PDB file of N, CA, C and O in Angstrom:
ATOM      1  N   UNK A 266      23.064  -7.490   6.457  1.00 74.00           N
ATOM      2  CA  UNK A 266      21.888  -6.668   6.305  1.00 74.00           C
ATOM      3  C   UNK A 266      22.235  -5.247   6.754  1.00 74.00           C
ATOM      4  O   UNK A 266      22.877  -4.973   7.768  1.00 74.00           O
ATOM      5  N   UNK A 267      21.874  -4.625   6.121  1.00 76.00           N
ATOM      6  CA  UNK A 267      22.085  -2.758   6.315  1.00 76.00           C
ATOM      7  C   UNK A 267      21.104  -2.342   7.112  1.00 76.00           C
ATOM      8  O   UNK A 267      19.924  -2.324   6.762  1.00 76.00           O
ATOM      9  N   UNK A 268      21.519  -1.987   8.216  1.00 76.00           N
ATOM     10  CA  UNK A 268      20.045  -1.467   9.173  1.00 76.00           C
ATOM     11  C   UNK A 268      20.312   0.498   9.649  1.00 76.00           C
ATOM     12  O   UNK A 268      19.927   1.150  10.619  1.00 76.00           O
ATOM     13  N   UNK A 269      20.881   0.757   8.799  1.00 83.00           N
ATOM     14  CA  UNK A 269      20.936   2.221   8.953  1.00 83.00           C
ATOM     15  C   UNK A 269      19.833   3.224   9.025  1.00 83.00           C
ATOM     16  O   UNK A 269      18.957   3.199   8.160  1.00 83.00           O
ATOM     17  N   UNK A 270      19.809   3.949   9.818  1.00 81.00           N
ATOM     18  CA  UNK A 270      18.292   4.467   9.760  1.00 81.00           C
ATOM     19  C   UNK A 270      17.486   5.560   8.691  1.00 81.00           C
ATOM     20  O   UNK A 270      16.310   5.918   8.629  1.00 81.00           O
ATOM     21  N   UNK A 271      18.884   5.957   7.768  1.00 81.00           N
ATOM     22  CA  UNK A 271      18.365   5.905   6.916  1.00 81.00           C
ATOM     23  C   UNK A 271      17.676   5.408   6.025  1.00 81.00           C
ATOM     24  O   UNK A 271      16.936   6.033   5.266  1.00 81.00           O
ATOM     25  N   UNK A 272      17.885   4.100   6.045  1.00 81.00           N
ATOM     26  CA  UNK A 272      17.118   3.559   4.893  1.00 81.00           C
ATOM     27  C   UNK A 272      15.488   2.468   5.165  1.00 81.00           C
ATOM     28  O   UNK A 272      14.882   1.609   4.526  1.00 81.00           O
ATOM     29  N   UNK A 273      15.320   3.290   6.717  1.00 80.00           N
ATOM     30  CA  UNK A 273      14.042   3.045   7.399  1.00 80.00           C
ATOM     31  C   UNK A 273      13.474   3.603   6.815  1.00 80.00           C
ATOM     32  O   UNK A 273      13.984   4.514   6.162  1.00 80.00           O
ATOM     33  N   UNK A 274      11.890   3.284   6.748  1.00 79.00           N
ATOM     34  CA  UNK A 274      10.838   3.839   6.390  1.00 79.00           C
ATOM     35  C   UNK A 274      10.224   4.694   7.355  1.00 79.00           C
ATOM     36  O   UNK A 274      10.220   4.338   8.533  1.00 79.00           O
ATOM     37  N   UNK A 275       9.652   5.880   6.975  1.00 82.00           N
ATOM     38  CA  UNK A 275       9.587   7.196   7.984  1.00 82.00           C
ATOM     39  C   UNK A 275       7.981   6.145   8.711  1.00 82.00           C
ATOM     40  O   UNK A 275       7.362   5.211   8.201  1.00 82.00           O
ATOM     41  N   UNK A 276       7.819   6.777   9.885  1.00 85.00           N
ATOM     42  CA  UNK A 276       6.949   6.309  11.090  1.00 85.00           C
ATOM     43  C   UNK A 276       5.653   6.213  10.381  1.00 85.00           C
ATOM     44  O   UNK A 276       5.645   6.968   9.409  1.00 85.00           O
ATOM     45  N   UNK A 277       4.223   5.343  10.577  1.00 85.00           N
ATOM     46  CA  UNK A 277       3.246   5.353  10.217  1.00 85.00           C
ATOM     47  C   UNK A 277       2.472   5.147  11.439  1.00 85.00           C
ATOM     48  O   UNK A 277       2.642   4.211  12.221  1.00 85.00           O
ATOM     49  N   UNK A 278       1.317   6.400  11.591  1.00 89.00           N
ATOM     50  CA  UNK A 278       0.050   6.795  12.728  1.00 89.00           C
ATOM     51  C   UNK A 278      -0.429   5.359  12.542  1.00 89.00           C
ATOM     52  O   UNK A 278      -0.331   4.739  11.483  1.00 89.00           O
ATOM     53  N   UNK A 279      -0.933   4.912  13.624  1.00 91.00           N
ATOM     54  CA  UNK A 279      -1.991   3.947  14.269  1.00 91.00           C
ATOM     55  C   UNK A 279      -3.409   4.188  13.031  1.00 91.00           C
ATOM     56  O   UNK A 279      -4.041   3.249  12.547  1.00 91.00           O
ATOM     57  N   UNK A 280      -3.589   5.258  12.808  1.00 92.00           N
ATOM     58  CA  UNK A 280      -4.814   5.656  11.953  1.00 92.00           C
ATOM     59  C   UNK A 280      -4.627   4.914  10.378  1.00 92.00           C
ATOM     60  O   UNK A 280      -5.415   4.192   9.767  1.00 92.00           O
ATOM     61  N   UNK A 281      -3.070   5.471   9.949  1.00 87.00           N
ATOM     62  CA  UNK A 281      -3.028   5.249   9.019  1.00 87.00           C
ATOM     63  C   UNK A 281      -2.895   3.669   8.309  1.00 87.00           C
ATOM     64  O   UNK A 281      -3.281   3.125   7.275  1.00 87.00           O
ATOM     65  N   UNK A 282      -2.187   3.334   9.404  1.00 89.00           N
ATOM     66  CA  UNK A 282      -2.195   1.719   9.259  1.00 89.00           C
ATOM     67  C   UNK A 282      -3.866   1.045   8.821  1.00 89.00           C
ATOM     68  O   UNK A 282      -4.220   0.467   7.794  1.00 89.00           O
ATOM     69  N   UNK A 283      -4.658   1.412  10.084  1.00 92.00           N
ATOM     70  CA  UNK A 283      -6.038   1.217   9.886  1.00 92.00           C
ATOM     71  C   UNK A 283      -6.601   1.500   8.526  1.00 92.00           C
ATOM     72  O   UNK A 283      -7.299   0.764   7.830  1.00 92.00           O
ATOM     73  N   UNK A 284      -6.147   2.754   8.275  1.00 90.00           N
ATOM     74  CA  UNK A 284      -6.989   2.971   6.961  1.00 90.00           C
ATOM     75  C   UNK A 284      -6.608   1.997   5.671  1.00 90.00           C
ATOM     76  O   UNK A 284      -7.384   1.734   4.752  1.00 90.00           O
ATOM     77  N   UNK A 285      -5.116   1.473   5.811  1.00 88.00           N
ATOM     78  CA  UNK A 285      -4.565   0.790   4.730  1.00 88.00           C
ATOM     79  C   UNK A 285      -5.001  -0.555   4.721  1.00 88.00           C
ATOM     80  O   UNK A 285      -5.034  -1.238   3.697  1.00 88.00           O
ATOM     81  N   UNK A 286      -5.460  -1.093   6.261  1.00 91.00           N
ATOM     82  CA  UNK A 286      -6.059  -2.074   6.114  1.00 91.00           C
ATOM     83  C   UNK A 286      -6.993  -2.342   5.960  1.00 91.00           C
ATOM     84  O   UNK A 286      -7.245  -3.522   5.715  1.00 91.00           O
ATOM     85  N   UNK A 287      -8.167  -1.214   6.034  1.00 92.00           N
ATOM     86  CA  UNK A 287      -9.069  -1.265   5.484  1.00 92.00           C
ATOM     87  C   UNK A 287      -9.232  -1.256   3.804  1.00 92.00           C
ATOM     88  O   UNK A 287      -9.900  -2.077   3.175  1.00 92.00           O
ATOM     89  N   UNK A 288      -8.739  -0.534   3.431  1.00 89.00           N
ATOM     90  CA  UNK A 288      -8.563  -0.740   1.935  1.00 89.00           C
ATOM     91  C   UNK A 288      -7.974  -1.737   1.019  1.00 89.00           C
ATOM     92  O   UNK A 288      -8.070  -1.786  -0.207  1.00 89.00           O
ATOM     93  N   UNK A 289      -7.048  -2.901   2.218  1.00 89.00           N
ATOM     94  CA  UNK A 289      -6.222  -3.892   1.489  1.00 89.00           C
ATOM     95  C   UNK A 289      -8.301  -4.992   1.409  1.00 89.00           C
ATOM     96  O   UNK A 289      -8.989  -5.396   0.473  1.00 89.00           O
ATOM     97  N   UNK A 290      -8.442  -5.008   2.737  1.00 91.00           N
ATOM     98  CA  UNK A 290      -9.873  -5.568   2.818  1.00 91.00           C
ATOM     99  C   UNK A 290     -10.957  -5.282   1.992  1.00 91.00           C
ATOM    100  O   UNK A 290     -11.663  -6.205   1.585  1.00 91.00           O
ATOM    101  N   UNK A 291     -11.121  -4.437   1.771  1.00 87.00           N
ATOM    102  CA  UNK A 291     -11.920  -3.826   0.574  1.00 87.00           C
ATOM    103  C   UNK A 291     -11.658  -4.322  -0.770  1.00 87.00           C
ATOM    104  O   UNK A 291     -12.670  -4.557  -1.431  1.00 87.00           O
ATOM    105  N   UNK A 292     -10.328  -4.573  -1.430  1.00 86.00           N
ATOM    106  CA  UNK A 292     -10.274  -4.729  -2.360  1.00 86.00           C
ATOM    107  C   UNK A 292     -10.019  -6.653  -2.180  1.00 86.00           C
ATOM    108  O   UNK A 292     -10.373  -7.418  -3.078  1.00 86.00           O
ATOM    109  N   UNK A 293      -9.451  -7.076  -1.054  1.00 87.00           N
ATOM    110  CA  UNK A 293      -9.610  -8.763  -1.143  1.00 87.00           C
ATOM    111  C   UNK A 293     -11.331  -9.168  -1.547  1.00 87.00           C
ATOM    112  O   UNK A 293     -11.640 -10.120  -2.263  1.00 87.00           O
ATOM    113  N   UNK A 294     -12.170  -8.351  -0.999  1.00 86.00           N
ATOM    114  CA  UNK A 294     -13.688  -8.583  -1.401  1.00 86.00           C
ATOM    115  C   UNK A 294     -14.251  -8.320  -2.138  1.00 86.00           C
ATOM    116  O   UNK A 294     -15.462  -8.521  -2.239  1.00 86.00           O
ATOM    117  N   UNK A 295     -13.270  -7.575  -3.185  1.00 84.00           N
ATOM    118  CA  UNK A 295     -13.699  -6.824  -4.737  1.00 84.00           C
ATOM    119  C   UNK A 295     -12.582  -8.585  -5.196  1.00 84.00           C
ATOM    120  O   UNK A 295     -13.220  -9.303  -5.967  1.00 84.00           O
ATOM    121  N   UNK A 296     -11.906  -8.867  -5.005  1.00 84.00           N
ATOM    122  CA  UNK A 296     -10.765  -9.892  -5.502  1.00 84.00           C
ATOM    123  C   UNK A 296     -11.330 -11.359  -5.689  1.00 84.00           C
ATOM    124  O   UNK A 296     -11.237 -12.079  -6.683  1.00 84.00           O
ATOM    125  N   UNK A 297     -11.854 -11.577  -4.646  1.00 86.00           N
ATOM    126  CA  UNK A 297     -13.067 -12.473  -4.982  1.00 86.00           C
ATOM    127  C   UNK A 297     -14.274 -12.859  -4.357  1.00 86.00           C
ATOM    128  O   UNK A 297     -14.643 -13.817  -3.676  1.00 86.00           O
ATOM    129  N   UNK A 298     -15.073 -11.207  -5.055  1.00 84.00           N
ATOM    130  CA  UNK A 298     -16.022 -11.226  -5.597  1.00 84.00           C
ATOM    131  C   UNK A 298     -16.468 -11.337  -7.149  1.00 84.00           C
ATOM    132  O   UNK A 298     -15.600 -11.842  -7.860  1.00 84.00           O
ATOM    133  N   UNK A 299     -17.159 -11.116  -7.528  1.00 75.00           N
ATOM    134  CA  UNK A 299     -17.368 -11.293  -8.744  1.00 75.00           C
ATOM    135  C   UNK A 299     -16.984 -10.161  -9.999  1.00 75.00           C
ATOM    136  O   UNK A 299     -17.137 -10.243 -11.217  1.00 75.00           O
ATOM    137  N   UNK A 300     -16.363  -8.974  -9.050  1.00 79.00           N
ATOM    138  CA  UNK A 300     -16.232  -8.100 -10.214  1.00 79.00           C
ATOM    139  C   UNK A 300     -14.791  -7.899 -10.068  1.00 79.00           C
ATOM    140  O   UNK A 300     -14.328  -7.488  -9.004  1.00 79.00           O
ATOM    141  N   UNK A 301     -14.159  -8.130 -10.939  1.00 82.00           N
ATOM    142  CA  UNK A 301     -12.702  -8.871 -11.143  1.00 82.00           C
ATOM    143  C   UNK A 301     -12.084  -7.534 -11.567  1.00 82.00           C
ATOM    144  O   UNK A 301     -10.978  -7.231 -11.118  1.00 82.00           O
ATOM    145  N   UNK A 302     -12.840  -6.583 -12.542  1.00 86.00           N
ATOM    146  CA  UNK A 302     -12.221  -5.263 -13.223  1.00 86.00           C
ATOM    147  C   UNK A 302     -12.440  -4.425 -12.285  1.00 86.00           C
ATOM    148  O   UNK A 302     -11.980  -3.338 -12.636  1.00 86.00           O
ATOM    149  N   UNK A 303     -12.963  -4.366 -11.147  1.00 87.00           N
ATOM    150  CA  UNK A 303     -13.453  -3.067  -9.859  1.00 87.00           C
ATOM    151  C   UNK A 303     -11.847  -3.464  -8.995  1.00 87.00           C
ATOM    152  O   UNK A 303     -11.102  -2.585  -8.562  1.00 87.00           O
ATOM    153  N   UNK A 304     -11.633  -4.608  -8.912  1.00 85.00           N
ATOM    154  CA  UNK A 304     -10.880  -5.180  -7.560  1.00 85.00           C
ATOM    155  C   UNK A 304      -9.411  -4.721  -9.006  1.00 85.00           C
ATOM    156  O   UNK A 304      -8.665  -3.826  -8.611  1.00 85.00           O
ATOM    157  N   UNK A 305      -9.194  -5.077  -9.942  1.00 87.00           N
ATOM    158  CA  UNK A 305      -7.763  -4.581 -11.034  1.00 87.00           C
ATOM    159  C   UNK A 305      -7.355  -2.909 -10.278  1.00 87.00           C
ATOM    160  O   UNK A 305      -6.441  -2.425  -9.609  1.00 87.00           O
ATOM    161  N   UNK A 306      -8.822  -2.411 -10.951  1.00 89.00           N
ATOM    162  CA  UNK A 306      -9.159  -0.439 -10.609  1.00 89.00           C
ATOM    163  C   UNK A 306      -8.287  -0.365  -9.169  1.00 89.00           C
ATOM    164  O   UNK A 306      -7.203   0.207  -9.060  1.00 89.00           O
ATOM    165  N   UNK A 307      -8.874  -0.944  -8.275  1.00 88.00           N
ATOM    166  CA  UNK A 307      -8.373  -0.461  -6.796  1.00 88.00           C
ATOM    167  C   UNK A 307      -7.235  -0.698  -6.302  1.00 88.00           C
ATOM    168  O   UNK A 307      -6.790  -0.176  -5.279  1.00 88.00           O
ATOM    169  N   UNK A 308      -6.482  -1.796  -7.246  1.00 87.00           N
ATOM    170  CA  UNK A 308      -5.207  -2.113  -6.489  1.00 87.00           C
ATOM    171  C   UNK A 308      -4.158  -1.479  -7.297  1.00 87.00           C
ATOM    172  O   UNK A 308      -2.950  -1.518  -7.064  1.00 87.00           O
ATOM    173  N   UNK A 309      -4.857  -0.784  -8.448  1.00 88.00           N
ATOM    174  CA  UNK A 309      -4.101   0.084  -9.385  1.00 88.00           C
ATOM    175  C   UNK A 309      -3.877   1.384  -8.440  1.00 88.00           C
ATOM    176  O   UNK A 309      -2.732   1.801  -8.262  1.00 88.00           O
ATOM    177  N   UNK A 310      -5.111   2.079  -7.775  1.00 88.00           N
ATOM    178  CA  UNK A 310      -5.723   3.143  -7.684  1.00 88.00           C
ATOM    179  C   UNK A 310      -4.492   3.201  -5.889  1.00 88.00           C
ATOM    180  O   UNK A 310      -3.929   4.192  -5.423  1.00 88.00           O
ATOM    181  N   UNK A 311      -4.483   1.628  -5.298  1.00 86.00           N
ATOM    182  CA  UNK A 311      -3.797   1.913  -3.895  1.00 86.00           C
ATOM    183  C   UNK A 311      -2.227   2.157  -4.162  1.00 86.00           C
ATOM    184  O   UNK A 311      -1.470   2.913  -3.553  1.00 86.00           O
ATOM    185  N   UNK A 312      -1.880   1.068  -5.542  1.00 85.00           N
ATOM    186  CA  UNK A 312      -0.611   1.543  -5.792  1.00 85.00           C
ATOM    187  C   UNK A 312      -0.219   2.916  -5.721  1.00 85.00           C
ATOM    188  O   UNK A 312       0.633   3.324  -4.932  1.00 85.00           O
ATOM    189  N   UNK A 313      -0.761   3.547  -6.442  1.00 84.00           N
ATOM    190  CA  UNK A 313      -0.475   4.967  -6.647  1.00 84.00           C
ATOM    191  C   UNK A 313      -0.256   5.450  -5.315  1.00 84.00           C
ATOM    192  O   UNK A 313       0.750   6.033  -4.911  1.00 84.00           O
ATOM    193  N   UNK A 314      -1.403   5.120  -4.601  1.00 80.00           N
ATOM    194  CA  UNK A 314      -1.700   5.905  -3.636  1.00 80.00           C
ATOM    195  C   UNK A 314      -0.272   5.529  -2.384  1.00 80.00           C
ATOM    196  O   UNK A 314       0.019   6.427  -1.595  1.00 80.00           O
ATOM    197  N   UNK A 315       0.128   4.839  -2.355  1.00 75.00           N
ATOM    198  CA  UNK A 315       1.425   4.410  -1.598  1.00 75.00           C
ATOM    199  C   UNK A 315       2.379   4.791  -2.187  1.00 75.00           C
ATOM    200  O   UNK A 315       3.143   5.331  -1.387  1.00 75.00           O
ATOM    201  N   UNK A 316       2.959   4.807  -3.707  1.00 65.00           N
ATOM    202  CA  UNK A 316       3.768   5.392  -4.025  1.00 65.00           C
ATOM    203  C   UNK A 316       3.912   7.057  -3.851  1.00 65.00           C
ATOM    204  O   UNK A 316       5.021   7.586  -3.774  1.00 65.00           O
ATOM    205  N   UNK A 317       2.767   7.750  -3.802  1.00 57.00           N
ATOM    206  CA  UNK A 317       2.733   9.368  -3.780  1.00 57.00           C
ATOM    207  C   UNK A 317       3.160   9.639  -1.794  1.00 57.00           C
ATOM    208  O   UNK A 317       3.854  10.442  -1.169  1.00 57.00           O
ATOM    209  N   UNK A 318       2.275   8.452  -1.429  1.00 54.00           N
ATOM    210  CA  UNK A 318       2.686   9.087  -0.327  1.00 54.00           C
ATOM    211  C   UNK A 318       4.275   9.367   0.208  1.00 54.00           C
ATOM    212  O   UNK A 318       4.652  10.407   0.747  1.00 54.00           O
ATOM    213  N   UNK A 319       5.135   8.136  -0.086  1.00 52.00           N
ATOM    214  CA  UNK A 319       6.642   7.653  -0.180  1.00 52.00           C
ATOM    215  C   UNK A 319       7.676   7.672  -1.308  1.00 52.00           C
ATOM    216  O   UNK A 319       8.579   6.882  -1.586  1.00 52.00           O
ATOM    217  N   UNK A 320       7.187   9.048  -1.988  1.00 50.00           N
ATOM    218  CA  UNK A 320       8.665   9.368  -3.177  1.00 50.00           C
ATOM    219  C   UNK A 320      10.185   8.693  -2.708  1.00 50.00           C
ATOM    220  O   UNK A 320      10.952   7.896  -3.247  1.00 50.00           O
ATOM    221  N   UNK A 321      10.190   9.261  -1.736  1.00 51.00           N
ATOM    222  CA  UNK A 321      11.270   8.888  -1.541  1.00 51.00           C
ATOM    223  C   UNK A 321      12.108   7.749  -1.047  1.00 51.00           C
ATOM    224  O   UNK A 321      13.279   7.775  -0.668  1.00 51.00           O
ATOM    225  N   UNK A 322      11.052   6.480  -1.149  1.00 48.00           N
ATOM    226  CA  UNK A 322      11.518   5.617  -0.960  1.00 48.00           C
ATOM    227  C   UNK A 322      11.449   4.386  -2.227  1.00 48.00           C
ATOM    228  O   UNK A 322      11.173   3.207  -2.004  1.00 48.00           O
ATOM    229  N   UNK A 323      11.692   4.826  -3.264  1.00 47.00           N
ATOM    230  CA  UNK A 323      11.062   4.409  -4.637  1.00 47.00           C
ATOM    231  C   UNK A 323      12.576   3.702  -5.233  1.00 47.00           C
ATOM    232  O   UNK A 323      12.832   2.548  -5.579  1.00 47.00           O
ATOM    233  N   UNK A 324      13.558   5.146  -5.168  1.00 46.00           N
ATOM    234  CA  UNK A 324      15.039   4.396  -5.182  1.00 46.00           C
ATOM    235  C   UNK A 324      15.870   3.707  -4.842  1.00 46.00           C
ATOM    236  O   UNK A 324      17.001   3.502  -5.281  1.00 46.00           O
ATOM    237  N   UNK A 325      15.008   3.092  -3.560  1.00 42.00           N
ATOM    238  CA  UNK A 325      15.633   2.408  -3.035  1.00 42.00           C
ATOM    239  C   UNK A 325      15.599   0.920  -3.431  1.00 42.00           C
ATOM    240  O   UNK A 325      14.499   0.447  -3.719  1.00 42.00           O
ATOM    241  N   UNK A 326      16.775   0.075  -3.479  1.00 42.00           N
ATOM    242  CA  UNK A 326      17.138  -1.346  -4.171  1.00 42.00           C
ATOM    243  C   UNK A 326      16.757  -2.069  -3.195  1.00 42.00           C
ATOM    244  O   UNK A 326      17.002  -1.666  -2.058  1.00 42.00           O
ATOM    245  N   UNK A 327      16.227  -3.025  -3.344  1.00 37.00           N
ATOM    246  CA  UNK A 327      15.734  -4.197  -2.368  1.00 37.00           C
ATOM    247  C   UNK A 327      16.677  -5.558  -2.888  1.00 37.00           C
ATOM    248  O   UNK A 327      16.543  -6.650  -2.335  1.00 37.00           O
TER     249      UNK A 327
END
């Protein structure tokens, strides 16, 4: 396993964590609830939103 610190993921605030878990929660209750195309929208809408924040960790091979 490669544990170089480069290829760590840069630090995430106490806040921000919160906020992501709030939004993973949000959309498990859009997921099953009954509106199936609201809960698609949001996990489309968080993708994005994690990828913009972390360009630069997109190239990286898993």
């Amino acid at each position: 396993m490669d544990l170089r610190p480069v290829l760590l993921p840069p630090p995430v605030s106490m806040a921000r964590v919160e906020e992501l878990s709030r939004e993973i929660e949000r959309i498990e209750i859009l997921f099953y609830g009954a509106d199936r195309r609201a809960a698609e929208e949001a996990v489309a809408a968080f993708a994005e939103q994690i990828v913009d924040v972390a360009p630069a960790h997109r190239s990286i091979a898993l």
